[in-house]
Short mmCIF file of C-alpha atoms in Angstrom, two decimals:
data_model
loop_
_atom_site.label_atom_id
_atom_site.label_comp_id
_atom_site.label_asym_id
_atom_site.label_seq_id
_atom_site.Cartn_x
_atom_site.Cartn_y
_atom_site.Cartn_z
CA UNK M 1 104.80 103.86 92.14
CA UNK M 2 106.87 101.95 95.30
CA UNK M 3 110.33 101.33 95.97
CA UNK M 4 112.73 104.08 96.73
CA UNK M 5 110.66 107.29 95.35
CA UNK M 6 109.35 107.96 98.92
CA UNK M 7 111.74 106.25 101.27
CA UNK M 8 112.41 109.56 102.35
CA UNK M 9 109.36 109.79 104.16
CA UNK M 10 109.92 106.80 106.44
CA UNK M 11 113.96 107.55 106.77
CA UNK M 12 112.84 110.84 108.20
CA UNK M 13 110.59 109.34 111.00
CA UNK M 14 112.76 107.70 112.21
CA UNK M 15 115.84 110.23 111.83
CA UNK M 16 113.89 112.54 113.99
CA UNK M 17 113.16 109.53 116.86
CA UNK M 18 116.76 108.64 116.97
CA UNK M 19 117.88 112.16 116.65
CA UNK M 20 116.44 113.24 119.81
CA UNK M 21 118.54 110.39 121.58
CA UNK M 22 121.88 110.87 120.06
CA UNK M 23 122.94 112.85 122.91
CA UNK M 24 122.92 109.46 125.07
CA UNK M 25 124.98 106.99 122.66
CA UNK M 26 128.32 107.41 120.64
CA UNK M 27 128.62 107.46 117.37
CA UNK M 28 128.71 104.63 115.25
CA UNK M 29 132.18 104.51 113.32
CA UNK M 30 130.72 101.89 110.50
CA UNK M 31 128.93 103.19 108.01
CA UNK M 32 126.78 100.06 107.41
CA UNK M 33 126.04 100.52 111.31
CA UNK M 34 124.57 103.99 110.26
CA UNK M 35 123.07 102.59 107.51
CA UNK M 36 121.27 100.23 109.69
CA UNK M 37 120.72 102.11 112.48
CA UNK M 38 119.16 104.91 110.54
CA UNK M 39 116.75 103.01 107.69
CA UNK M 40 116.35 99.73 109.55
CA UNK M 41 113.89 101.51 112.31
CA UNK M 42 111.27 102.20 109.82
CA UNK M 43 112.79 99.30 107.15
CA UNK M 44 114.04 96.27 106.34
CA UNK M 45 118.22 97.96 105.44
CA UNK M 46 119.19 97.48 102.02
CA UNK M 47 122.73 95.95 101.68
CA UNK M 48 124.85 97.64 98.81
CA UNK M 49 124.93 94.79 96.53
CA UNK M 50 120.82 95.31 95.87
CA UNK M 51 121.96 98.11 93.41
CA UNK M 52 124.97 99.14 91.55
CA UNK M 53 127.34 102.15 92.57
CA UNK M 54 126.21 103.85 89.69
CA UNK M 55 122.37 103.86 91.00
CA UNK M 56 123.36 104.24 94.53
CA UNK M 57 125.92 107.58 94.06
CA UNK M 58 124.42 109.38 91.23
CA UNK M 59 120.87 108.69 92.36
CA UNK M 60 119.29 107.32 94.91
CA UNK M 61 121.25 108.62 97.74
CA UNK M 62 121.41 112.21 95.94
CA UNK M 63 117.62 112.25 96.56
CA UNK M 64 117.48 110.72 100.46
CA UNK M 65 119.65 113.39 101.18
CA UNK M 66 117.82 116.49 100.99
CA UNK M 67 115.02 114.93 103.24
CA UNK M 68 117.68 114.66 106.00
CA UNK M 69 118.38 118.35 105.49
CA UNK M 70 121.80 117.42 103.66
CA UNK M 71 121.48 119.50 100.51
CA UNK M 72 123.69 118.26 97.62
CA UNK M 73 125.59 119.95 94.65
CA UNK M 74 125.93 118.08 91.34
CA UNK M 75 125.19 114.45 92.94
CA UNK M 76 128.36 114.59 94.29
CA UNK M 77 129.11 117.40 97.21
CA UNK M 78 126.41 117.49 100.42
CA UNK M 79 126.15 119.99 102.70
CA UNK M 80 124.40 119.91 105.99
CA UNK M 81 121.51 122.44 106.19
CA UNK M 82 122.30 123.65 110.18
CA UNK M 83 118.63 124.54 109.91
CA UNK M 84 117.01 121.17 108.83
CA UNK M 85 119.91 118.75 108.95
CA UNK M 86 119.31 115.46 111.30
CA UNK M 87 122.21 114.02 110.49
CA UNK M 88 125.99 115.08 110.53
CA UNK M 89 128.03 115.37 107.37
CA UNK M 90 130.11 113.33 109.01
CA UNK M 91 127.68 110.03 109.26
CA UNK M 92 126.23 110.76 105.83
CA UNK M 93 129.81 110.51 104.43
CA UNK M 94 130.11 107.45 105.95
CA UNK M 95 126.80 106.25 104.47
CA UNK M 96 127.79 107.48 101.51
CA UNK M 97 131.27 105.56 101.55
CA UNK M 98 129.46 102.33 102.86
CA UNK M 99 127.83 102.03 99.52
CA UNK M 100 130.80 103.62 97.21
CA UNK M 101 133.01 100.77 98.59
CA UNK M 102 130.46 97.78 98.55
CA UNK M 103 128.25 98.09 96.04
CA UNK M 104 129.44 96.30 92.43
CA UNK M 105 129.75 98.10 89.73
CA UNK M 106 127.10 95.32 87.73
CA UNK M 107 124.44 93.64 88.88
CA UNK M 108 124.25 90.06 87.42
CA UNK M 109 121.02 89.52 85.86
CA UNK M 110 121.51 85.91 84.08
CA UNK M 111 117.70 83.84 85.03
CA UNK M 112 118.48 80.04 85.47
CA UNK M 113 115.02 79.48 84.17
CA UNK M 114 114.11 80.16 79.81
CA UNK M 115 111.10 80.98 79.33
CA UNK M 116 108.55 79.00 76.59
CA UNK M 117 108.39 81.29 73.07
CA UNK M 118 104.97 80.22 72.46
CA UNK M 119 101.83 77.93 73.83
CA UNK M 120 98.84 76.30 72.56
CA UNK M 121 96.84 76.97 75.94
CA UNK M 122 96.10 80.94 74.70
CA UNK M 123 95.26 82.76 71.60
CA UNK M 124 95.13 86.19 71.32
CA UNK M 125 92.11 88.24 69.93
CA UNK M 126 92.85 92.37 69.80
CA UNK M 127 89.48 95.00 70.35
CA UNK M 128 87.55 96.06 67.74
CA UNK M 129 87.94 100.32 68.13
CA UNK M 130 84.86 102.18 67.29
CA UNK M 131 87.05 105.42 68.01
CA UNK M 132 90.50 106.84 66.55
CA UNK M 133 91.65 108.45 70.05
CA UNK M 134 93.86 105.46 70.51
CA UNK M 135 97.57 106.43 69.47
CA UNK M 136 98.37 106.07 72.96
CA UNK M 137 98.03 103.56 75.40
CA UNK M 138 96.08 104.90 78.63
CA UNK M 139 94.13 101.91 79.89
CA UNK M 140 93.84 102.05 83.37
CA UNK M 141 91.89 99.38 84.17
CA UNK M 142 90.55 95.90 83.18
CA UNK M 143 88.07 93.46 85.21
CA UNK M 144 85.98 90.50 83.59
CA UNK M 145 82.35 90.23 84.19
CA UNK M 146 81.19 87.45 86.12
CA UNK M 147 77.27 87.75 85.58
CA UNK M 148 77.60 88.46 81.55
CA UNK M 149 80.80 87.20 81.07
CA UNK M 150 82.07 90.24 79.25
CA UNK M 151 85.03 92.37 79.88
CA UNK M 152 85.17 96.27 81.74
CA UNK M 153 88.06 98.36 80.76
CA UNK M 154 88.71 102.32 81.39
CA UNK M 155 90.52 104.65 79.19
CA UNK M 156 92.53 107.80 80.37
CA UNK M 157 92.53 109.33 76.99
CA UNK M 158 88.92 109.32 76.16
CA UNK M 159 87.57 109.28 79.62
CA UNK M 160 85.18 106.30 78.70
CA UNK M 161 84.18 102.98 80.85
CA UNK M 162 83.78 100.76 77.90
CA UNK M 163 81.80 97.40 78.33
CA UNK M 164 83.28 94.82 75.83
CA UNK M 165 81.53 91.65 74.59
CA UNK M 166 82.55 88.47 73.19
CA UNK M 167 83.90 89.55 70.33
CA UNK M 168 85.82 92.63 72.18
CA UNK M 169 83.61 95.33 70.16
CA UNK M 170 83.26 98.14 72.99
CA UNK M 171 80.40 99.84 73.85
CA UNK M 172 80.54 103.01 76.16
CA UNK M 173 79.55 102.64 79.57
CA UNK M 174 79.53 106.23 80.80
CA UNK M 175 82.47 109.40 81.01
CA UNK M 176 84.19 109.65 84.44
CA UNK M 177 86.38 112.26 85.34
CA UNK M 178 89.39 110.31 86.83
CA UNK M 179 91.27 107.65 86.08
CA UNK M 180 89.43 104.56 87.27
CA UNK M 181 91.69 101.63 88.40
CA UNK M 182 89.81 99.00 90.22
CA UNK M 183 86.15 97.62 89.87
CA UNK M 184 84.20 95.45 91.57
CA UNK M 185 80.71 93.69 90.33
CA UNK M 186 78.18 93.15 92.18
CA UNK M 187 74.42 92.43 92.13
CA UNK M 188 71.94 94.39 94.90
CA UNK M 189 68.56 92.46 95.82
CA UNK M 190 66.71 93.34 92.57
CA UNK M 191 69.54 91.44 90.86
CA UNK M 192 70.81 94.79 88.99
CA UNK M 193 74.45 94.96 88.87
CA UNK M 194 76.44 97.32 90.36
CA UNK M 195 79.84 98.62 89.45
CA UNK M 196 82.08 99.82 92.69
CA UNK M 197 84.60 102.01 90.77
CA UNK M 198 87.36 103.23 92.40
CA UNK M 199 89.38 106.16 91.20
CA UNK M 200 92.83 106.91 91.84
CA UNK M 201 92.27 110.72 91.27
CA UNK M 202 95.56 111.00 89.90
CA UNK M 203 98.27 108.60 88.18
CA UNK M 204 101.32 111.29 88.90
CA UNK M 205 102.86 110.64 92.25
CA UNK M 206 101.97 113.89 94.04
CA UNK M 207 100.27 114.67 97.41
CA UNK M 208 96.69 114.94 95.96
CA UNK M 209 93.60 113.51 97.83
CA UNK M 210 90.84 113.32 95.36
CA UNK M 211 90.46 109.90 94.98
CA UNK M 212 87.07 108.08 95.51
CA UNK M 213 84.86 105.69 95.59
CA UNK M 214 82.19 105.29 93.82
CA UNK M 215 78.58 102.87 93.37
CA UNK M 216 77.49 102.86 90.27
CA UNK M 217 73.76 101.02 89.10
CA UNK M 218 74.84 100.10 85.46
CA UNK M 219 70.86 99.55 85.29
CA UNK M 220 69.45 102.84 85.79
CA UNK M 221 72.54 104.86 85.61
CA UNK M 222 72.42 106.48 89.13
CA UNK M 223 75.87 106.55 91.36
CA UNK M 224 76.26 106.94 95.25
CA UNK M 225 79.79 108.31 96.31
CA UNK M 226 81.04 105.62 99.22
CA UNK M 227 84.09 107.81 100.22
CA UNK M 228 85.73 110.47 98.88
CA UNK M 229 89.32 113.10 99.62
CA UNK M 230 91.08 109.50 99.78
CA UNK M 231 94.84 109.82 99.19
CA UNK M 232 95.15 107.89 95.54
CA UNK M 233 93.28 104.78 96.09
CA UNK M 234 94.28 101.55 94.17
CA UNK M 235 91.91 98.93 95.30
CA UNK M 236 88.71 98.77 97.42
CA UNK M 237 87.31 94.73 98.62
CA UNK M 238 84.19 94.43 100.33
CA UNK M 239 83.39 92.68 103.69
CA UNK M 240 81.23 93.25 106.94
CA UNK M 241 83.82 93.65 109.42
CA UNK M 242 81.56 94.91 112.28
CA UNK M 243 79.25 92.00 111.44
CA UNK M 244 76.09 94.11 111.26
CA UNK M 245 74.77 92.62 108.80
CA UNK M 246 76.03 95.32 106.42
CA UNK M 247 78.59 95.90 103.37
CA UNK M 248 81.00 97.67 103.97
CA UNK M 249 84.89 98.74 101.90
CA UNK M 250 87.88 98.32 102.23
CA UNK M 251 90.23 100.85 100.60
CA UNK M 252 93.99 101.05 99.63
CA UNK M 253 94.87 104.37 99.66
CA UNK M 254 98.95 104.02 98.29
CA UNK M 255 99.03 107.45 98.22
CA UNK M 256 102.63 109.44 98.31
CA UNK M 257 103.73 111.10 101.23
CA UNK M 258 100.71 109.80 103.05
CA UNK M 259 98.19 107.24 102.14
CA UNK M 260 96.60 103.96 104.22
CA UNK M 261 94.47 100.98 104.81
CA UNK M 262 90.83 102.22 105.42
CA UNK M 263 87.26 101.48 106.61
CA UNK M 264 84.04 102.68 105.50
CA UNK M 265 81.69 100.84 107.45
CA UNK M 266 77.94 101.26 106.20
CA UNK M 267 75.62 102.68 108.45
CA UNK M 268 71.60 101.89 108.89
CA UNK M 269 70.81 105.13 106.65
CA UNK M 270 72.65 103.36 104.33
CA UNK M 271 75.68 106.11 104.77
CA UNK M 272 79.23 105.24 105.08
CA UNK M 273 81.62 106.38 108.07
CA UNK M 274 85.54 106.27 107.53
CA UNK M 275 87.59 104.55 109.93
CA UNK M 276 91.59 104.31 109.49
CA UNK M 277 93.19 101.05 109.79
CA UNK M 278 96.80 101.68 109.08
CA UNK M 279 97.89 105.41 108.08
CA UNK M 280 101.01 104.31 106.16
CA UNK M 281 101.32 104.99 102.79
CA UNK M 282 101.94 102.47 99.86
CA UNK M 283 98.55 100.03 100.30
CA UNK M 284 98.45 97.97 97.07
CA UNK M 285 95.86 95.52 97.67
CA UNK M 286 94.14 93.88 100.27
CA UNK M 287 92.43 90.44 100.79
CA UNK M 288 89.34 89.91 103.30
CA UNK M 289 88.56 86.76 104.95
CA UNK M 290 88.15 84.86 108.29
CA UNK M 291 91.56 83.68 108.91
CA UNK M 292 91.73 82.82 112.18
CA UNK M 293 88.13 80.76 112.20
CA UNK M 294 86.25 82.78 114.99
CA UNK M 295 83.86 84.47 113.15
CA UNK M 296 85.08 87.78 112.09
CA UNK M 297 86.36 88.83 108.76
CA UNK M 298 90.49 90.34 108.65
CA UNK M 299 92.53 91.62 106.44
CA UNK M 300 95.69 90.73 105.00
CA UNK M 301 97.32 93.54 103.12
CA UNK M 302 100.45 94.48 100.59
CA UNK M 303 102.28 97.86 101.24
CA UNK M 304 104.78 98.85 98.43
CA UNK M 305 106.29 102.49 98.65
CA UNK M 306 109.38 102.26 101.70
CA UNK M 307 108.47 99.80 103.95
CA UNK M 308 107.47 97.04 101.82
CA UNK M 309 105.86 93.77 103.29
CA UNK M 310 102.60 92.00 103.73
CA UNK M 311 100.23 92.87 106.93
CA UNK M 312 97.98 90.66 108.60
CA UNK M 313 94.97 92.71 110.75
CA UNK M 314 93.05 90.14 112.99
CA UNK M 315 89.65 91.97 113.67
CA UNK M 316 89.15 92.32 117.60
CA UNK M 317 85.74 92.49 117.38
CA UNK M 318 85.36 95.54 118.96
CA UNK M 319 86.01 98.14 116.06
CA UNK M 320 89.82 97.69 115.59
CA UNK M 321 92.66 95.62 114.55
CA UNK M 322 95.66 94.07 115.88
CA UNK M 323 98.55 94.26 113.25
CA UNK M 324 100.89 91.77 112.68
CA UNK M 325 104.30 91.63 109.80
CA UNK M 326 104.24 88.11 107.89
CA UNK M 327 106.74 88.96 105.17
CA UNK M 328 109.13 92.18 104.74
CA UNK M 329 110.68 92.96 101.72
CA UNK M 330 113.72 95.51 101.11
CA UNK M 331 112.24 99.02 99.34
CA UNK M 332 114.29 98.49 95.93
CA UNK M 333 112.15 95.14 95.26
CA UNK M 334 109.00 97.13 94.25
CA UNK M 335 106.24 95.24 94.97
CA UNK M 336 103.20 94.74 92.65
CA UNK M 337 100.89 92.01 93.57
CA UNK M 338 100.02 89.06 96.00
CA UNK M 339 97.54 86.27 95.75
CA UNK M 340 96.59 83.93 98.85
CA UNK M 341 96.05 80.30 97.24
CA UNK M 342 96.74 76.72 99.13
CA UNK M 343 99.59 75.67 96.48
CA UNK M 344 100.74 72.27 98.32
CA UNK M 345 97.02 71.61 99.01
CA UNK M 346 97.54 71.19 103.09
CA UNK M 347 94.50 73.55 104.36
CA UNK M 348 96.65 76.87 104.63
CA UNK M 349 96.65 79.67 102.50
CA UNK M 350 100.36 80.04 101.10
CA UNK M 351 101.22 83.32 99.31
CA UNK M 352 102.12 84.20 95.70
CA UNK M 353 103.78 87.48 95.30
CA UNK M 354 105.31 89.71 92.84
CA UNK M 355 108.33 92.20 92.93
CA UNK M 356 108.69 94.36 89.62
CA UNK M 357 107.89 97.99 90.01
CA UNK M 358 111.14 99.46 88.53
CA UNK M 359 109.54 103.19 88.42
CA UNK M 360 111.89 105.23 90.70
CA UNK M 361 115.84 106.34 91.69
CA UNK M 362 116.99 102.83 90.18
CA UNK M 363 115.81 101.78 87.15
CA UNK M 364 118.61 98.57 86.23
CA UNK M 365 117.43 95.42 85.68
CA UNK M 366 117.18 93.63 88.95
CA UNK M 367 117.71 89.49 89.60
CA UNK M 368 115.29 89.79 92.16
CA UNK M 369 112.19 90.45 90.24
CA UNK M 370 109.65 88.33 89.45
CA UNK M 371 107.07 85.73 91.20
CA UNK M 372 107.53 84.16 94.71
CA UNK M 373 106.03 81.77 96.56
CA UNK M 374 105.90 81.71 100.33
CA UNK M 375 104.70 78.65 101.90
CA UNK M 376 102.33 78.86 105.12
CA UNK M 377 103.98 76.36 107.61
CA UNK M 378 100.45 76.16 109.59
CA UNK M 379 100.53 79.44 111.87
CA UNK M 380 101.03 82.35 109.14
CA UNK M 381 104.63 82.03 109.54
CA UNK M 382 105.85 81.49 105.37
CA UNK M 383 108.53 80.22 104.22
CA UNK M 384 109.87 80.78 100.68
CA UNK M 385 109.86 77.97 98.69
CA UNK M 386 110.10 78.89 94.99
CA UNK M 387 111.20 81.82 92.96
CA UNK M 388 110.82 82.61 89.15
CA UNK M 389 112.49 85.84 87.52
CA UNK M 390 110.55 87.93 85.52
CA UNK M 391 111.50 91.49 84.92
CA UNK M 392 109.27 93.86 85.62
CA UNK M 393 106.38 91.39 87.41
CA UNK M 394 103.43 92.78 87.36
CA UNK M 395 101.20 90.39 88.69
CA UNK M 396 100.20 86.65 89.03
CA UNK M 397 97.30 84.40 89.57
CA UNK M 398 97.30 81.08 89.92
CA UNK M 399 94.42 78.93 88.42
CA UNK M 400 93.81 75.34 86.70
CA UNK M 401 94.23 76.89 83.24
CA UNK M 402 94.96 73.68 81.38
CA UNK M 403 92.16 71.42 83.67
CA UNK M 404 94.84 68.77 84.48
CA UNK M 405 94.05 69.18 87.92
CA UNK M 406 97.35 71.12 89.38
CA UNK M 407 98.11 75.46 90.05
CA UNK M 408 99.47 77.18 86.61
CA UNK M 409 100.17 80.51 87.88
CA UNK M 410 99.19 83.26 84.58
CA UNK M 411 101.70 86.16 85.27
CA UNK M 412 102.27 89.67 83.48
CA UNK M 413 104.99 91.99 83.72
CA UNK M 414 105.73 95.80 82.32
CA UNK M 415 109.40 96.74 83.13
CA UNK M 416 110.61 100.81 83.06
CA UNK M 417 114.19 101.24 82.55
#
């Protein structure tokens, strides 16, 4: 879903900015100047040795090129489109040659760390199906219960929100038209629970806004649309950021051309109005809290897709935002997940973070993959401090698991090459 699939889209920005200047500079005669000067306006640049030339010639730069208006023949010969082209032939060469000459022709993937075969700490129990639609794989979703302590899951295939009990025999929930790939529980002042389901609308990575999202009372069966036309929303956390008194969302719309970080702020008729926090695509997930101790909730927020990184939005207490980068990450690391947790126990929130989406223009295995941890030196300035690599990282969470009194970190990981 992130990395270099829709580059393109930020590389063009800022193509067009600079284009409209070029009359008032020479041209750069290094093509890592180019490079830099073109994607590092919109991006952090990616050096050549983040892929190798194989990934970089036959792919990856065959598809930026057509959204600069160079159109290309056989991966191999570009021509400038004199109609759409914001770049010369000449300074795409150069790109073109910047990578051809730097990149290596292997990327060394060799992890100092080995991994443990097996552990007493976990067992695994498999479902109980009550159906035979399952030859394929299509979950989309998993969340655990806190009230009941069972498990939610949602199925593609079938359609069906299944509830699953202690014993992981299913029982169906409801049908819902869309994929479903985020829920939150909740209980209202009756003490009925309350699923807020949010549905992507579509997995493929088109320009489609039909995602939503959705209360549903699992007591009676009755639903209440929050927000809907959202551009394939992956997450939705709850908060009262006008502090009203009020619940209102959070959404991460990732998206594909265009997407964002958005605000549906509950009104006294018990309606929800949309407010746009940051219309970039590639939100992934979003944490709500008080961070700088005045009394408002903020947000600090993952973008994959081009310009990957991690956002924090202090609230201003007057209906907005002010936006500020704590950690930027080059678009080939794909990123997947963060978790805020205090890992060295000092009273700041340090980051865990994963890199391992590997679905787009280079799909090698990739040495920078896997969990992170930045530590907060006291200001929300991090520093990295420790790095494990896991192909493919999906996600981690850290958590006592083994009640010995220090952070385990529990990670997953599902690698496409």
């Amino acid at each position: 879903m992130s990395s270099f699939s829709n580059i393109c889209y930020f590389f063009v920005l800022s193509i067009f900015f600079i284009g409209s200047c070029r009359g008032d500079r020479e041209p750069f005669s290094s093509g890592k100047k180019l490079m830099e000067q073109y994607c590092g306006s919109c991006h952090l640049p990616v050096e050549a040795e983040l892929l190798n030339r194989d990934r970089w010639l036959n792919s990856v730069l065959p598809a930026m090129a057509p959204e600069l208006g160079i159109e290309v023949y056989q991966k191999k010969q570009y021509y400038p489109n004199p109609q759409t082209s914001v770049v010369s032939l000449e300074e795409w060469t150069k790109i073109v040659e910047y990578f051809e000459e730097n990149a290596p022709e292997k990327i060394d993937v060799n992890p100092s760390q080995t991994l443990q075969k097996e552990s007493d700490l976990f067992s695994v129990q498999t479902p109980r199906w009550v159906d035979s639609l399952h030859n394929i794989a299509t979950t989309t979703l998993v969340t655990f219960d806190p009230f009941g302590g069972r498990i939610y899951s949602h199925d593609e295939t079938t359609k069906w929100l299944y509830r699953w009990d202690a014993d992981l025999k299913p029982e169906v929930i409801r049908t819902l038209d869309q994929p479903e790939v985020s829920l939150s529980l909740m209980k209202d002042s009756t003490q009925s629970v309350h699923g807020f389901l949010t549905s992507i609308g579509t997995l493929k990575a088109i320009n489609v806004s039909n995602g939503k999202l959705t209360d549903y009372n699992f007591e009676n069966g009755s639903s209440n649309v929050i927000g809907r036309g959202l551009p394939r929303p992956v997450h939705a956390a709850s908060g009262d950021f006008n502090n009203d008194g009020r619940r209102d969302w959070l959404v991460c719309s990732f998206g594909h051309d265009t997407g964002g970080l958005y605000i549906f702020e509950q009104q006294k008729n018990q309606e929800y109005t949309k407010k746009t926090i940051r219309a970039v695509p590639g939100a992934l997930d979003a944490k709500v809290g008080d961070f700088n101790n005045d009394g408002w909730q903020d947000i600090i927020a993952l973008f994959a897709h081009g310009n990957e990184g991690i956002w924090m939005m202090i609230n201003d207490q007057e209906g907005g935002f002010t936006s500020k980068n704590i950690l930027q990450f080059p678009p080939v690391y794909g990123s997947t997940s963060f978790q805020l947790k205090d890992v060295n126990q000092d009273g700041h929130p340090d980051i865990i973070y994963t890199a391992g989406d590997n679905a787009d223009y280079s799909q090698i295995l990739k040495p920078y993959h896997g969990i992170y941890i930045f530590i907060n030196q006291g200001d929300f300035t991090f520093e990295e401090e420790y790095f494990y690599h896991l192909n493919g990282a999906t996600k981690a969470v850290a958590a006592d698991f083994d009640d010995d009194g220090d952070l385990d970190i529990a990670a997953h990981a599902f690698l496409r090459i």
